[in-house]
């Protein structure tokens, strides 16, 4: 499905959820379908991270892009605008998972604890550029930056 078809389905399901009695079968069915669509290819934790760190209120169009990107195995931080720290944290986590590495394995490679890496991946702590570069290299990425005047 493409973004437009997914968004149309989300609009249809949202309409049912907003208008059907909360104790009706159609309300529960629409809610289950919405959840199934949303979480077929992304985890609740991933979705919560995005909703907490997006730079604007998430729209149905955003959710449609997330659903489509997740189904295609794309990096979700490329389809919605996240704050800078969250963008880096998400990309680091995505690359680590793509390489099928555990937090413990990556942390050991760069000389930190698993819990320190977990906090970095949740954007709960800041990380120095040298350490970020080592982390990204450990998961097959790299860091590019430039100075702008």
C-alpha positions as a Markdown table, in Angstrom:
| # | Residue | x | y | z |
|---|---|---|---|---|
| 1 | Unk | 0.0 | 0.0 | 0.0 |
| 2 | Unk | 1.1 | 3.5 | -0.7 |
| 3 | Unk | 0.9 | 6.5 | 1.7 |
| 4 | Unk | -2.4 | 7.8 | 0.1 |
| 5 | Unk | -4.2 | 4.5 | 0.5 |
| 6 | Unk | -2.9 | 4.0 | 4.1 |
| 7 | Unk | -4.0 | 7.6 | 5.0 |
| 8 | Unk | -7.5 | 7.0 | 3.4 |
| 9 | Unk | -7.8 | 3.8 | 5.5 |
| 10 | Unk | -6.7 | 5.7 | 8.7 |
| 11 | Unk | -9.3 | 8.4 | 8.0 |
| 12 | Unk | -12.0 | 5.8 | 7.6 |
| 13 | Unk | -11.0 | 4.0 | 10.8 |
| 14 | Unk | -10.7 | 7.3 | 12.7 |
| 15 | Unk | -14.1 | 8.3 | 11.6 |
| 16 | Unk | -15.6 | 5.1 | 12.9 |
| 17 | Unk | -13.7 | 5.4 | 16.2 |
| 18 | Unk | -14.8 | 9.0 | 16.7 |
| 19 | Unk | -18.5 | 8.4 | 15.8 |
| 20 | Unk | -19.4 | 4.9 | 16.9 |
| 21 | Unk | -20.5 | 4.2 | 20.4 |
| 22 | Unk | -17.5 | 3.3 | 22.6 |
| 23 | Unk | -19.1 | 0.0 | 23.5 |
| 24 | Unk | -20.0 | -1.1 | 20.0 |
| 25 | Unk | -18.5 | -3.9 | 18.0 |
| 26 | Unk | -17.6 | -1.5 | 15.1 |
| 27 | Unk | -15.7 | 0.7 | 17.5 |
| 28 | Unk | -13.6 | -2.2 | 18.8 |
| 29 | Unk | -13.1 | -3.6 | 15.3 |
| 30 | Unk | -11.9 | -0.2 | 14.0 |
| 31 | Unk | -9.6 | 0.2 | 16.9 |
| 32 | Unk | -8.1 | -3.3 | 16.4 |
| 33 | Unk | -7.6 | -2.6 | 12.7 |
| 34 | Unk | -6.0 | 0.7 | 13.4 |
| 35 | Unk | -3.6 | -0.9 | 15.9 |
| 36 | Unk | -2.9 | -3.8 | 13.6 |
| 37 | Unk | -2.0 | -1.4 | 10.8 |
| 38 | Unk | 0.1 | 0.8 | 12.9 |
| 39 | Unk | 2.1 | -1.9 | 14.7 |
| 40 | Unk | 2.4 | -4.5 | 11.9 |
| 41 | Unk | 6.0 | -3.4 | 11.2 |
| 42 | Unk | 6.9 | -1.1 | 14.0 |
| 43 | Unk | 6.9 | -1.6 | 17.8 |
| 44 | Unk | 5.0 | 0.4 | 20.3 |
| 45 | Unk | 8.2 | 1.6 | 21.8 |
| 46 | Unk | 9.4 | 2.8 | 18.5 |
| 47 | Unk | 6.1 | 4.6 | 17.9 |
| 48 | Unk | 6.2 | 6.2 | 21.3 |
| 49 | Unk | 9.8 | 7.4 | 20.8 |
| 50 | Unk | 8.7 | 9.1 | 17.6 |
| 51 | Unk | 5.6 | 10.7 | 19.0 |
| 52 | Unk | 7.6 | 12.0 | 22.0 |
| 53 | Unk | 10.4 | 13.5 | 19.8 |
| 54 | Unk | 8.6 | 14.7 | 16.7 |
| 55 | Unk | 8.9 | 18.4 | 16.0 |
| 56 | Unk | 5.1 | 18.9 | 15.5 |
| 57 | Unk | 1.9 | 17.1 | 16.4 |
| 58 | Unk | 1.7 | 13.8 | 14.5 |
| 59 | Unk | -0.9 | 13.9 | 11.8 |
| 60 | Unk | -2.7 | 11.0 | 10.0 |
| 61 | Unk | -0.5 | 11.8 | 7.0 |
| 62 | Unk | 2.6 | 11.3 | 9.2 |
| 63 | Unk | 1.2 | 8.1 | 10.6 |
| 64 | Unk | 0.5 | 6.9 | 7.0 |
| 65 | Unk | 4.1 | 7.7 | 6.0 |
| 66 | Unk | 5.4 | 5.9 | 9.1 |
| 67 | Unk | 3.3 | 2.8 | 8.3 |
| 68 | Unk | 4.4 | 2.7 | 4.7 |
| 69 | Unk | 8.1 | 3.2 | 5.6 |
| 70 | Unk | 8.0 | 0.6 | 8.3 |
| 71 | Unk | 6.5 | -1.9 | 5.9 |
| 72 | Unk | 9.3 | -1.2 | 3.5 |
| 73 | Unk | 12.0 | -1.5 | 6.1 |
| 74 | Unk | 13.0 | 2.1 | 5.9 |
| 75 | Unk | 14.4 | 4.3 | 8.6 |
| 76 | Unk | 11.4 | 6.0 | 10.2 |
| 77 | Unk | 13.4 | 9.1 | 11.2 |
| 78 | Unk | 13.6 | 9.9 | 7.4 |
| 79 | Unk | 9.8 | 10.3 | 7.0 |
| 80 | Unk | 9.0 | 12.5 | 10.1 |
| 81 | Unk | 11.0 | 15.4 | 11.5 |
| 82 | Unk | 12.5 | 14.5 | 14.9 |
| 83 | Unk | 14.5 | 16.8 | 17.1 |
| 84 | Unk | 18.2 | 16.6 | 16.5 |
| 85 | Unk | 19.1 | 14.4 | 19.6 |
| 86 | Unk | 16.3 | 12.0 | 18.8 |
| 87 | Unk | 17.3 | 11.9 | 15.1 |
| 88 | Unk | 20.8 | 10.8 | 16.0 |
| 89 | Unk | 19.5 | 8.4 | 18.7 |
| 90 | Unk | 17.0 | 6.8 | 16.3 |
| 91 | Unk | 19.5 | 6.4 | 13.5 |
| 92 | Unk | 22.1 | 4.8 | 15.8 |
| 93 | Unk | 19.5 | 2.3 | 17.1 |
| 94 | Unk | 18.2 | 1.5 | 13.6 |
| 95 | Unk | 21.7 | 0.9 | 12.3 |
| 96 | Unk | 22.5 | -1.3 | 15.3 |
| 97 | Unk | 19.4 | -3.4 | 14.8 |
| 98 | Unk | 19.9 | -3.7 | 11.1 |
| 99 | Unk | 23.4 | -5.1 | 11.8 |
| 100 | Unk | 21.7 | -7.5 | 14.3 |
| 101 | Unk | 24.0 | -6.3 | 17.1 |
| 102 | Unk | 23.0 | -6.1 | 20.7 |
| 103 | Unk | 23.5 | -3.0 | 22.9 |
| 104 | Unk | 26.0 | -5.1 | 24.9 |
| 105 | Unk | 28.1 | -5.9 | 21.9 |
| 106 | Unk | 28.2 | -2.4 | 20.6 |
| 107 | Unk | 28.9 | -0.9 | 24.0 |
| 108 | Unk | 31.8 | -3.3 | 24.6 |
| 109 | Unk | 33.3 | -2.3 | 21.2 |
| 110 | Unk | 33.4 | 1.4 | 22.2 |
| 111 | Unk | 34.2 | 1.0 | 25.9 |
| 112 | Unk | 30.9 | 1.9 | 27.6 |
| 113 | Unk | 28.2 | 0.0 | 29.4 |
| 114 | Unk | 25.0 | -1.3 | 27.9 |
| 115 | Unk | 22.9 | 1.0 | 30.1 |
| 116 | Unk | 24.9 | 4.0 | 28.8 |
| 117 | Unk | 24.2 | 3.0 | 25.2 |
| 118 | Unk | 20.5 | 2.5 | 26.0 |
| 119 | Unk | 20.3 | 6.0 | 27.3 |
| 120 | Unk | 22.0 | 7.4 | 24.2 |
| 121 | Unk | 19.5 | 5.4 | 22.0 |
| 122 | Unk | 16.6 | 6.9 | 23.9 |
| 123 | Unk | 18.0 | 10.4 | 23.6 |
| 124 | Unk | 18.2 | 10.7 | 27.3 |
| 125 | Unk | 21.9 | 11.8 | 27.4 |
| 126 | Unk | 24.1 | 13.8 | 25.2 |
| 127 | Unk | 27.1 | 12.1 | 23.6 |
| 128 | Unk | 30.4 | 13.7 | 22.5 |
| 129 | Unk | 31.2 | 13.8 | 18.8 |
| 130 | Unk | 34.2 | 11.4 | 19.2 |
| 131 | Unk | 32.1 | 8.8 | 21.0 |
| 132 | Unk | 29.2 | 9.2 | 18.6 |
| 133 | Unk | 31.6 | 8.6 | 15.7 |
| 134 | Unk | 32.9 | 5.4 | 17.4 |
| 135 | Unk | 29.3 | 4.2 | 18.1 |
| 136 | Unk | 28.3 | 4.9 | 14.5 |
| 137 | Unk | 31.4 | 3.1 | 13.1 |
| 138 | Unk | 30.6 | 0.1 | 15.4 |
| 139 | Unk | 27.2 | -0.2 | 13.7 |
| 140 | Unk | 28.4 | 0.4 | 10.1 |
| 141 | Unk | 27.6 | 4.1 | 10.0 |
| 142 | Unk | 29.7 | 7.3 | 10.0 |
| 143 | Unk | 29.4 | 10.9 | 11.1 |
| 144 | Unk | 29.5 | 13.8 | 8.7 |
| 145 | Unk | 29.4 | 17.4 | 9.9 |
| 146 | Unk | 30.3 | 20.8 | 8.6 |
| 147 | Unk | 30.7 | 24.3 | 10.0 |
| 148 | Unk | 28.4 | 26.9 | 8.4 |
| 149 | Unk | 28.9 | 30.6 | 8.8 |
